[in-house]
Structures are given as C-alpha cells and as structure tokens.
XYZ file of C-alpha atoms in Angstrom:
575
model
C 12.712 -30.440 95.116
C 12.316 -33.184 92.525
C 15.408 -32.969 90.323
C 14.450 -35.449 87.583
C 12.097 -33.904 85.034
C 8.827 -35.514 83.919
C 7.580 -35.422 80.315
C 3.862 -36.150 79.831
C 2.167 -36.970 76.538
C -1.033 -34.950 76.190
C -4.009 -36.701 74.616
C -7.724 -37.324 75.121
C -7.197 -38.371 78.753
C -5.240 -35.256 79.711
C -6.233 -32.363 77.428
C -8.901 -31.098 79.816
C -7.901 -27.910 81.682
C -8.595 -29.429 85.078
C -6.520 -32.544 84.361
C -3.653 -30.498 82.893
C -3.635 -28.304 85.987
C -3.377 -31.411 88.175
C -0.564 -32.816 86.001
C 1.453 -29.631 86.484
C 0.769 -29.627 90.227
C 1.850 -33.283 90.372
C 5.226 -32.607 88.750
C 4.892 -32.400 84.960
C 7.674 -30.250 83.464
C 7.253 -30.828 79.722
C 4.071 -31.429 77.702
C 4.609 -33.764 74.728
C 2.407 -33.673 71.647
C 2.633 -36.827 69.526
C 2.196 -35.851 65.870
C 1.869 -39.501 64.831
C -1.745 -39.055 65.935
C -4.299 -36.277 65.686
C -4.689 -33.344 63.341
C -3.641 -29.710 63.545
C -6.964 -28.644 65.025
C -6.544 -31.070 67.938
C -2.931 -30.089 68.571
C -3.711 -26.369 68.300
C -6.356 -26.742 70.981
C -3.945 -28.565 73.276
C -1.176 -26.010 72.735
C -3.545 -23.128 73.475
C -4.733 -24.839 76.663
C -1.185 -25.560 77.866
C -0.145 -21.947 77.266
C -3.221 -20.625 79.061
C -2.657 -22.802 82.131
C 1.099 -22.263 82.380
C 0.540 -18.500 82.290
C -2.195 -18.723 84.906
C -0.028 -20.859 87.206
C 3.175 -18.961 86.328
C 4.920 -22.246 85.569
C 7.503 -22.614 82.745
C 5.954 -25.742 81.220
C 7.767 -26.509 77.965
C 6.045 -27.901 74.858
C 7.670 -30.770 72.948
C 6.545 -31.608 69.401
C 7.221 -35.278 68.633
C 7.408 -35.884 64.865
C 6.006 -38.950 63.147
C 9.291 -39.406 61.299
C 10.232 -41.536 58.298
C 8.514 -44.822 59.074
C 6.977 -47.688 57.125
C 3.391 -48.743 57.778
C 0.776 -50.981 56.257
C -1.943 -49.270 54.252
C -5.643 -50.079 54.542
C -7.349 -53.501 54.459
C -10.764 -54.254 52.943
C -12.310 -55.072 56.294
C -10.023 -52.913 58.428
C -7.687 -55.811 59.116
C -6.911 -59.513 58.676
C -5.627 -62.449 60.705
C -2.322 -63.880 59.457
C -1.967 -67.603 60.097
C 1.382 -69.054 61.062
C 2.988 -70.849 58.095
C 0.955 -68.997 55.465
C 2.435 -66.773 52.760
C 1.871 -63.022 52.692
C 2.947 -60.329 50.217
C 3.932 -56.713 50.810
C 3.553 -54.578 47.698
C 3.130 -50.990 46.479
C 0.065 -49.041 45.396
C -3.239 -48.194 47.041
C -5.128 -51.475 46.595
C -6.983 -52.523 49.741
C -5.291 -55.422 51.493
C -6.598 -58.904 52.322
C -5.295 -62.111 53.924
C -2.851 -62.591 51.028
C -1.264 -59.175 50.561
C -1.283 -55.501 51.469
C 0.361 -52.289 50.293
C 2.910 -50.311 52.328
C 3.805 -46.630 52.625
C 7.334 -47.224 51.237
C 7.602 -47.836 47.500
C 11.217 -49.084 47.500
C 10.849 -51.947 49.969
C 11.482 -54.669 47.378
C 14.706 -52.966 46.286
C 16.191 -52.999 49.775
C 15.160 -56.419 51.092
C 16.637 -59.814 50.274
C 15.782 -63.444 50.965
C 16.134 -64.279 54.655
C 15.481 -60.767 55.992
C 13.068 -60.568 58.924
C 10.049 -58.239 58.756
C 8.116 -57.304 61.906
C 4.596 -55.843 61.906
C 2.743 -54.065 64.729
C 5.736 -53.403 67.018
C 7.062 -56.915 66.519
C 3.910 -58.851 67.353
C 3.837 -60.370 63.847
C 7.067 -61.892 62.490
C 7.638 -62.772 58.828
C 10.665 -63.900 56.803
C 11.395 -62.887 53.209
C 11.205 -65.917 50.891
C 11.300 -64.233 47.478
C 11.420 -60.862 45.704
C 9.289 -60.538 42.544
C 9.443 -57.093 40.995
C 7.881 -54.743 43.534
C 6.402 -57.618 45.545
C 8.034 -58.973 48.707
C 6.807 -62.511 49.368
C 7.077 -63.594 53.006
C 6.349 -66.573 55.223
C 4.402 -65.900 58.432
C 6.496 -67.169 61.365
C 4.353 -65.701 64.156
C 0.748 -64.975 63.235
C -1.916 -62.706 64.612
C -4.234 -59.827 63.700
C -2.968 -56.991 61.490
C -5.011 -53.804 61.129
C -4.783 -50.620 59.076
C -1.672 -48.428 59.389
C 0.387 -50.785 61.563
C 4.142 -50.254 61.879
C 6.626 -52.267 59.837
C 10.141 -52.778 61.192
C 13.057 -54.461 59.433
C 15.818 -55.183 61.978
C 19.380 -55.045 60.705
C 18.556 -53.541 57.312
C 19.600 -49.964 56.513
C 16.433 -48.717 54.875
C 17.068 -45.554 52.840
C 14.086 -43.578 54.030
C 14.304 -39.767 53.742
C 15.262 -37.890 56.906
C 12.188 -35.676 56.610
C 8.816 -36.462 55.119
C 6.475 -33.804 53.782
C 4.313 -34.281 56.862
C 7.316 -33.775 59.159
C 8.226 -30.523 57.418
C 4.665 -29.235 57.736
C 4.604 -30.287 61.391
C 7.854 -28.404 62.057
C 6.413 -25.259 60.465
C 3.319 -25.667 62.647
C 5.572 -25.977 65.696
C 7.545 -22.854 64.791
C 4.311 -20.901 64.381
C 3.223 -22.004 67.866
C 6.566 -21.351 69.606
C 7.191 -24.931 70.731
C 10.328 -25.374 72.809
C 11.543 -28.795 71.672
C 11.246 -31.028 68.637
C 11.617 -34.751 69.310
C 12.864 -36.035 65.954
C 11.826 -39.633 65.292
C 13.990 -42.373 63.762
C 17.227 -40.367 63.665
C 19.945 -42.471 62.024
C 22.865 -40.066 61.563
C 23.999 -36.488 62.105
C 22.794 -35.648 58.588
C 19.222 -36.375 59.702
C 19.639 -33.839 62.519
C 21.137 -31.276 60.134
C 18.139 -31.642 57.798
C 15.742 -30.817 60.637
C 17.962 -27.978 61.854
C 17.917 -26.456 58.370
C 14.119 -26.357 58.280
C 13.990 -24.775 61.734
C 16.708 -22.189 61.052
C 15.275 -21.170 57.688
C 11.816 -20.539 59.113
C 12.403 -18.679 62.378
C 12.840 -21.702 64.659
C 16.490 -21.140 65.619
C 15.689 -21.252 69.343
C 13.928 -24.633 69.195
C 16.041 -27.463 70.620
C 16.236 -30.788 68.788
C 15.892 -33.977 70.833
C 16.972 -36.900 68.657
C 15.073 -40.141 69.230
C 17.180 -43.287 69.066
C 14.912 -46.017 67.703
C 16.969 -48.248 65.408
C 20.345 -49.947 64.913
C 21.711 -47.125 62.755
C 20.941 -44.619 65.482
C 22.722 -46.773 68.057
C 25.747 -47.268 65.803
C 26.032 -43.520 65.097
C 25.164 -42.340 68.605
C 28.308 -40.239 69.169
C 27.820 -38.061 66.088
C 24.083 -37.800 66.769
C 24.682 -36.571 70.328
C 27.161 -33.989 69.057
C 24.689 -32.680 66.455
C 21.670 -32.659 68.796
C 20.566 -30.607 71.796
C 19.456 -33.746 73.622
C 18.578 -37.425 73.188
C 15.508 -39.571 73.796
C 15.959 -43.302 74.349
C 12.750 -44.429 72.614
C 12.648 -47.990 73.868
C 9.474 -49.029 72.027
C 10.702 -49.090 68.435
C 14.269 -49.627 69.624
C 13.220 -52.875 71.303
C 11.801 -54.062 67.991
C 14.764 -53.010 65.847
C 17.400 -54.554 68.137
C 17.183 -57.611 70.424
C 15.210 -56.740 73.556
C 18.027 -57.922 75.823
C 20.313 -55.270 74.325
C 17.999 -52.374 75.177
C 19.048 -51.982 78.857
C 22.732 -51.863 77.891
C 22.086 -49.388 75.077
C 19.987 -47.256 77.441
C 22.756 -47.114 80.044
C 25.387 -46.366 77.423
C 23.417 -43.501 75.855
C 22.659 -41.957 79.251
C 26.334 -42.139 80.192
C 27.420 -40.500 76.926
C 24.891 -37.684 77.340
C 25.994 -37.121 80.937
C 29.595 -36.931 79.755
C 28.925 -34.049 77.361
C 26.261 -32.396 79.514
C 23.272 -32.791 77.198
C 19.812 -33.768 78.509
C 18.585 -37.314 77.957
C 15.000 -38.591 78.211
C 14.197 -42.234 78.976
C 10.876 -43.134 77.371
C 8.276 -45.794 76.536
C 6.299 -48.161 78.766
C 7.804 -46.867 81.990
C 4.493 -47.213 83.868
C 2.560 -48.995 81.130
C 0.277 -50.924 83.484
C -1.075 -47.615 84.826
C -2.940 -47.122 81.563
C -5.542 -49.405 83.144
C -4.484 -49.783 86.787
C -4.141 -47.179 89.567
C -0.829 -48.599 90.809
C 2.431 -49.413 89.052
C 3.982 -52.866 89.130
C 7.142 -53.468 91.134
C 9.026 -54.091 87.895
C 7.950 -50.690 86.540
C 8.981 -48.911 89.729
C 12.371 -50.609 89.484
C 12.687 -49.596 85.821
C 12.050 -45.912 86.563
C 14.302 -45.994 89.634
C 17.192 -47.521 87.690
C 16.894 -45.007 84.838
C 17.226 -42.179 87.356
C 20.084 -43.990 89.090
C 21.823 -44.279 85.711
C 21.638 -40.491 85.323
C 18.683 -39.736 83.051
C 17.602 -36.083 83.069
C 13.964 -36.861 82.365
C 11.482 -39.716 82.391
C 8.533 -39.839 80.009
C 4.940 -41.012 80.124
C 3.210 -41.893 76.842
C -0.085 -43.783 76.816
C -0.238 -43.489 80.607
C -1.173 -39.796 80.376
C -2.390 -39.567 76.764
C -5.078 -42.231 76.904
C -4.860 -43.928 80.291
C -7.441 -44.079 83.058
C -5.082 -42.663 85.701
C -2.968 -39.859 84.184
C -2.638 -37.837 87.396
C -1.750 -40.868 89.493
C 0.896 -41.861 86.923
C 2.648 -38.495 87.250
C 2.425 -38.615 91.030
C 3.940 -42.103 91.003
C 6.791 -40.871 88.792
C 7.458 -38.035 91.219
C 7.546 -40.304 94.254
C 9.958 -42.719 92.567
C 12.147 -39.840 91.377
C 12.526 -38.280 94.813
C 13.311 -41.667 96.332
C 15.957 -42.451 93.708
C 17.541 -38.997 93.863
C 18.081 -39.367 97.585
C 20.181 -42.438 96.916
C 22.057 -41.456 93.760
C 25.036 -43.751 93.440
C 28.315 -42.224 94.600
C 30.073 -43.633 91.543
C 27.680 -41.660 89.327
C 28.534 -38.426 91.119
C 32.230 -39.283 90.816
C 32.198 -40.089 87.110
C 30.169 -36.982 86.304
C 32.638 -34.616 87.936
C 35.347 -34.168 85.357
C 35.946 -31.694 82.577
C 35.926 -32.999 79.016
C 36.357 -29.600 77.386
C 38.664 -26.666 78.020
C 36.088 -23.874 78.276
C 36.143 -21.414 81.144
C 32.431 -22.029 81.743
C 33.007 -25.752 82.351
C 35.928 -25.120 84.704
C 34.010 -22.509 86.704
C 30.873 -24.702 86.766
C 32.803 -27.676 88.141
C 34.457 -25.480 90.777
C 31.058 -24.064 91.718
C 29.672 -27.553 92.328
C 32.726 -28.626 94.336
C 32.485 -25.523 96.531
C 28.729 -25.925 97.020
C 29.116 -29.584 97.992
C 32.006 -28.961 100.393
C 30.182 -26.071 102.116
C 26.846 -27.913 102.164
C 25.272 -24.933 100.382
C 21.488 -24.727 100.141
C 21.498 -23.789 96.456
C 23.552 -22.696 93.484
C 22.196 -19.489 91.945
C 23.168 -18.721 88.359
C 22.092 -15.857 86.108
C 22.195 -17.129 82.512
C 21.348 -15.554 79.166
C 21.270 -18.810 77.172
C 20.883 -21.530 79.816
C 24.358 -22.886 79.030
C 25.849 -22.288 82.484
C 22.887 -23.964 84.192
C 23.305 -27.005 81.933
C 27.028 -27.150 82.723
C 26.345 -27.059 86.455
C 23.658 -29.734 86.087
C 26.185 -31.950 84.318
C 28.244 -32.177 87.519
C 25.166 -33.177 89.586
C 25.550 -31.053 92.757
C 23.970 -32.217 96.004
C 22.087 -28.924 96.315
C 19.467 -27.407 94.035
C 20.304 -25.279 90.985
C 18.291 -22.079 90.586
C 18.730 -20.348 87.226
C 17.697 -16.785 86.414
C 17.180 -15.540 82.871
C 15.532 -12.610 81.131
C 14.204 -14.850 78.330
C 11.040 -16.935 78.742
C 12.082 -19.472 76.108
C 15.364 -20.110 77.965
C 13.402 -20.576 81.184
C 11.201 -23.186 79.492
C 14.109 -25.003 77.819
C 15.669 -25.520 81.245
C 12.521 -27.469 82.198
C 14.213 -30.524 80.687
C 17.523 -30.171 82.552
C 18.168 -32.230 85.695
C 18.037 -30.329 88.973
C 17.399 -26.864 87.502
C 14.577 -24.614 88.677
C 14.389 -21.574 86.384
C 12.922 -18.125 87.022
C 12.507 -15.093 84.780
C 13.976 -11.758 85.902
C 14.605 -8.392 84.289
C 17.877 -7.508 82.592
C 20.496 -6.102 84.971
C 23.626 -4.122 84.211
C 24.653 -3.738 87.867
C 26.206 -6.882 89.348
C 25.490 -6.076 93.010
C 21.849 -5.269 92.273
C 21.543 -8.529 90.323
C 22.958 -10.561 93.226
C 20.602 -8.911 95.721
C 17.655 -9.544 93.401
C 18.309 -13.248 92.846
C 18.967 -13.862 96.556
C 15.654 -12.177 97.395
C 13.940 -14.249 94.693
C 15.444 -17.435 96.127
C 13.966 -16.518 99.513
C 10.564 -15.559 98.092
C 10.046 -18.461 95.678
C 12.426 -21.164 96.821
C 13.193 -22.825 100.148
C 16.190 -20.570 100.886
C 16.112 -18.918 104.327
C 18.174 -16.448 106.311
C 21.448 -18.035 107.326
C 21.531 -20.454 104.403
C 24.665 -20.446 102.315
C 24.342 -20.068 98.548
C 26.958 -20.135 95.809
C 26.462 -17.684 92.944
C 28.172 -18.113 89.590
C 27.836 -15.638 86.746
C 29.553 -14.098 83.768
C 30.928 -10.583 83.950
C 30.126 -8.535 81.921
C 26.514 -9.572 82.392
C 24.399 -10.915 79.539
C 27.253 -12.134 77.340
C 26.970 -15.834 76.424
C 29.909 -18.037 77.371
C 31.577 -15.632 79.814
C 30.922 -17.470 83.091
C 33.978 -16.417 85.082
C 33.040 -15.672 88.691
C 32.052 -17.529 91.857
C 30.681 -15.833 94.953
C 29.696 -17.352 98.296
C 26.920 -15.587 100.191
C 25.126 -16.140 103.481
C 21.489 -15.207 102.970
C 19.997 -12.458 105.124
C 20.300 -8.773 105.931
C 22.913 -7.623 108.461
C 24.675 -10.983 108.593
C 27.471 -10.515 111.122
C 30.686 -12.452 110.668
C 33.402 -13.381 113.117
C 35.514 -16.283 114.322
C 33.984 -19.245 116.099
C 35.725 -19.612 119.446
C 33.455 -22.416 120.624
C 31.508 -24.169 117.889
C 27.793 -24.799 117.962
C 24.475 -23.353 116.837
C 21.680 -21.774 118.858
C 18.534 -19.697 118.219
C 17.205 -17.196 120.751
C 16.741 -13.514 121.523
C 19.827 -11.292 121.197
C 20.565 -9.163 124.283
C 22.996 -6.292 123.721
C 24.894 -5.671 126.961
C 25.524 -1.937 126.649
C 21.764 -1.281 126.600
C 21.132 -2.597 130.068
C 20.232 -6.189 130.852
C 18.445 -6.264 134.179
C 15.805 -8.497 132.593
C 18.246 -10.946 130.950
C 16.653 -14.396 130.833
C 18.335 -17.756 130.917
C 18.878 -19.130 127.398
C 19.198 -15.775 125.639
C 22.226 -14.858 123.507
C 24.558 -12.285 125.030
C 26.154 -9.637 122.771
C 29.162 -7.889 124.317
C 31.038 -4.775 123.183
C 33.003 -4.665 126.440
C 33.586 -6.978 129.358
C 33.253 -6.632 133.163
C 32.286 -8.732 136.181
C 28.548 -8.215 135.605
C 28.928 -9.620 132.104
C 30.555 -12.701 133.579
C 27.437 -13.367 135.667
C 25.254 -13.144 132.564
C 27.476 -15.514 130.567
C 26.570 -18.327 132.961
C 22.873 -17.881 132.029
C 23.420 -17.389 128.269
C 22.914 -19.983 125.528
C 25.487 -18.230 123.331
C 27.924 -15.308 123.383
C 28.953 -12.788 120.714
C 31.918 -10.476 121.422
C 33.169 -7.485 119.432
C 36.796 -8.005 120.438
C 38.989 -10.665 118.819
C 39.668 -12.496 122.099
C 38.501 -12.793 125.705
C 40.812 -12.627 128.703
C 42.308 -16.071 129.309
C 40.275 -16.789 132.451
C 37.018 -15.861 130.681
C 37.863 -18.032 127.692
C 38.505 -20.987 129.996
C 35.162 -20.336 131.698
C 33.351 -20.264 128.359
C 34.955 -23.509 127.246
C 33.861 -25.090 130.486
C 30.288 -23.967 129.842
C 30.611 -25.230 126.228
C 28.265 -22.641 124.717
C 28.551 -21.358 121.119
C 30.805 -18.291 121.109
C 31.656 -15.870 118.312
C 34.439 -13.283 118.585
C 35.689 -10.473 116.366
C 32.227 -9.136 115.424
C 32.925 -5.465 114.799
C 29.452 -3.975 115.280
C 25.879 -4.910 116.163
C 24.463 -2.181 113.927
C 21.093 -3.124 112.462
C 20.140 -5.339 115.423
C 17.593 -4.492 118.106
C 17.681 -5.680 121.693
C 15.638 -8.896 122.138
C 15.551 -9.519 118.378
C 15.329 -13.203 117.447
C 18.598 -14.408 115.900
C 20.598 -17.513 115.053
C 24.177 -17.786 116.278
C 26.103 -20.318 114.184
C 29.589 -20.274 115.649
C 30.608 -23.288 113.558
C 30.223 -21.122 110.437
C 31.252 -17.889 112.165
C 27.994 -15.980 111.576
C 25.093 -14.317 113.387
C 21.881 -13.584 111.491
C 18.256 -12.652 111.973
C 15.610 -15.358 111.955
C 13.185 -15.073 108.991
C-alpha cells in the first residue's frame, strides 16, 4: 500500500468524471480546489462530481478548499499588459485607473505607507524585479532591475517587509462559508503569518457550523517561517507552499525551510503537505525529469505526509500520468525510508496515555513483524498518533464517522474504513479483523496489533493493546522444532491408511505406527506438551516443523489445508 498521500488540484484538465475516476484509481487521496481561480458555479460542479464519484467507488476522497488569501496583485492594464524595460521607471499607485508602461494600480491601498527607499518589489512570482527609489504620497516610484511582460492581476511580492494585510479578505470569508455549505474536509489557508491568522479562520468556521473542518496553514512568506512553531500549534496541518515561499525568501533557503517544517510537523504528529512544481514539466510532457523525481523522493524521505500536484493535474496535458508517477516514486521511497527518520520519529513529546500506547503499539508491531495495526477511532486522533511513529506495517483505522474517515486521507500510512458503532469490545474486534481480511491484504495466519480505547467511543481514552493471529480456530502451542509448512492436516485418531508423504501429522496419542508416519510427514502437531526423549531426538534429526501442547483439534477436518508455523507456535487454516 502506498503510504504517502497524494493531493491533486482539480481544474479544466481533470474535472471530467472519467478523468477523476482515473485519478482516484491512480492514487489520488485528496482533491484540491484552488479558489484563486474560478467562480462558485465552477467549484460547485467540481464538488458535486467528486462526491458522486467517491460514493460510486466507495472511496473516502477528501475535499480541500484552498483560499486565495490576503495577497497583493496588479490591477488591469489598458491593453491587458505591458513590457517593462530594464532601467526604466515604473509607479505603483492606488485607484482603478487602467495601467500603462509608466504605472499601474494595485489591490492594496496602503502600499506606499509600508515601503521605503531600497525595498525590493517582485512581480509575477519574481520574474520582474524592481527597487523602490522614492515614495510620493500614495505613489511608489520604482526602478526596473529585471524587465519583462506584466499582465493583468499578476502577483506582487515584497521580500523582507511585514505587510499589514488582513488575515481574511471578504472573498476568503465568503469562500469559507461556501466550503462549510458543501462539507469540505480541509481548508488550506493561504499566506498565514501568525497564530492569530489561524484563529481568525477558525472563528469563521466555528461560528458557522464548520467545527469539523481542519485548517492546513500554508507557509508562503518570511513571517510564516519565523512564526512556524506557533502556527503549527494552532493548525491541524501545514502546507509548504514553495512557489510564493521561493519568491519571498532566497530560493536556496527553501530546501532547508522545507526540511525543518517537515521535521517539526513530524515531531508533534501533524500532517504536512509538500507542494508546488513537484512534477512541473509534466504539464506538457508525459515523463518527469530526473530532478523532479529526486525532489519528490527526497520530500518523502524527509517525512512528508503528502505530496501535491497543482498545474500538473489542473491544467496539464497528462494529469493521470502525473498521479501515477507520484505513486511510483512514493512506493519506491517508502521502501527505503531512512533508518534515522524512523529513529527520530519514535519518541514521546507529550505525556498523554494515547501517545504512550500508540508508541508501544508501533514498537510491538515492528518487533513481531505484524501485517497491520488496526485501530478503532472516534476522532482519528489515535490513528494520527500511530502514524507519527511511522510503523513498518500498514495502519488500518475504523470509525463510525464519514468525515473522520475522509480527514484521515491526508495522514501518512493510514487506510480508513467506516463501520457501525459498537458497544461490545469482542464483537468490535471480530468485525474489524473480518474487515481487514475482506478489504485489505490481511490473511489467515497474519499477525495484527489492535489498539483501542475502552470504554469505546470516548475520545482520548486509547488504553489497550491486543495481539491477534488472524483466522478461525487458530491453534496455539510451543514450537519444538521451528519452521513453516503448508499442507493437508491428517488427524491420527481418525485412521491414516492413506497418509501421503508431505502431509502434516496431528497426534493426540503416540504409538509405533505414528512413528512410521512421522518419517513421511512434512510437519507434526502433538496435543501433549512433550514427546518421549527418543521420539524428540528422531524429530530433531528429521528437522521438520513440530508443535507441541496443542490441546484440541476441534474445528479441523481430516485432510483440511492448513499452515503449521512452529516458529510462531500456531496452526491455522489456509484462506
């Protein structure tokens, strides 16, 4: 199972039902809607399509609403744009006058109040560089250092200057209300600079019925980097938005900042998304560059929970291939996760019982080479705690709430399923083990570790760990001679005149005829705790898997296909 989650931006290239279905089949876990573009009619159509397909496929695809955020942009030009010549002078001003080669208006009326001589201004994601030469009233007069074309509504960045933009614009508030109405699962909040920005968004959500929506704070400027610890604490997750971030801070700092943010999120167990230009060349080409593959691989190696595609799936020529490429890289990287990452992730930084039990669960699962960790969860918290410690096996979460199931779509290594509410612990355990067999790659004989909170359904009460061998009528004993074999089980007290070489011999008593059969058997199971000394020596000489101390063979039929795993001390039926 791919453990790293994939976020895909849905746009003109991917809004078709057929394409969306292929994206989900290729590994998409979260559908991102970029509210910097499009209108409510477009986004409503995409949301309706996503919901229709995820219900049809029975897949918990989450929906992420990405806000436009408090940004500064150029307004309109007379001819749709101009070409700024290097060395020329250019003025940024206020108002709605159409721009020309000498000046243009901006969307922020207080720009002149917050800039000073010598400040650098970048337009169109840093492609155009200007330096402030003079402030005259509400006009900012600049010299063009690097020229080029500038069109309507291009971004304006001012590195190193703390611009006092509001945390929420009117558009953002309306977009949040639209998201609440449509039951989105995540809000990716753009240009977050401090915890207060997160609180402002949280207030809008909480006051309008969006309490269950998780906030993913996008780090896109120097203030966000400087205040990262408080932002992580206030948020449900973080997105490293490398596009604007690479304009606001020196590009060579971005890899270090990315690694640092991922590490901090791993430390507290909150999901982190690495985003922007991960497979940018696949907008136009069917294959990624080697540099892009390395970029994605390293982000996963660093510990990111999710990787994101933007233009690749929103407007690119090869959206399906881009997701497939992401999946291939992810599975390759996950198979080689650095041992130092696993080591540094496995410590407790809080004193909660859930964290202690989650860490113990992962340690037990790793030491026993368990096939999966199964965890019933009412809020998703336990599953996120377990994910924090990055077990070698898969994490399968069970919840009675669909929105919790979808929110876990962003958490590393977690596969979530919806089940009914249970008040009986034993019935719950039987149900989730059966579900793991039916829907997951868990088979009879596999070992699973179950962690849950008792009483059931109470948030924050994770307090139990249980180790189970999957299968009905699993017989347990002591391995006298280790080894593992699969064959038909022959029960000696039912007559064995047709015993064939290579079958497994089950003994409730022992006599000379049984000794003859042992020499033909591929394995032996004995109800007593020990054989006579001479028989034990004979068995060791034959070196065949042998299990002793199995009290009863009830539930097994003669010639039934079984697996004898004497190394683990169990006998079980083959699926």
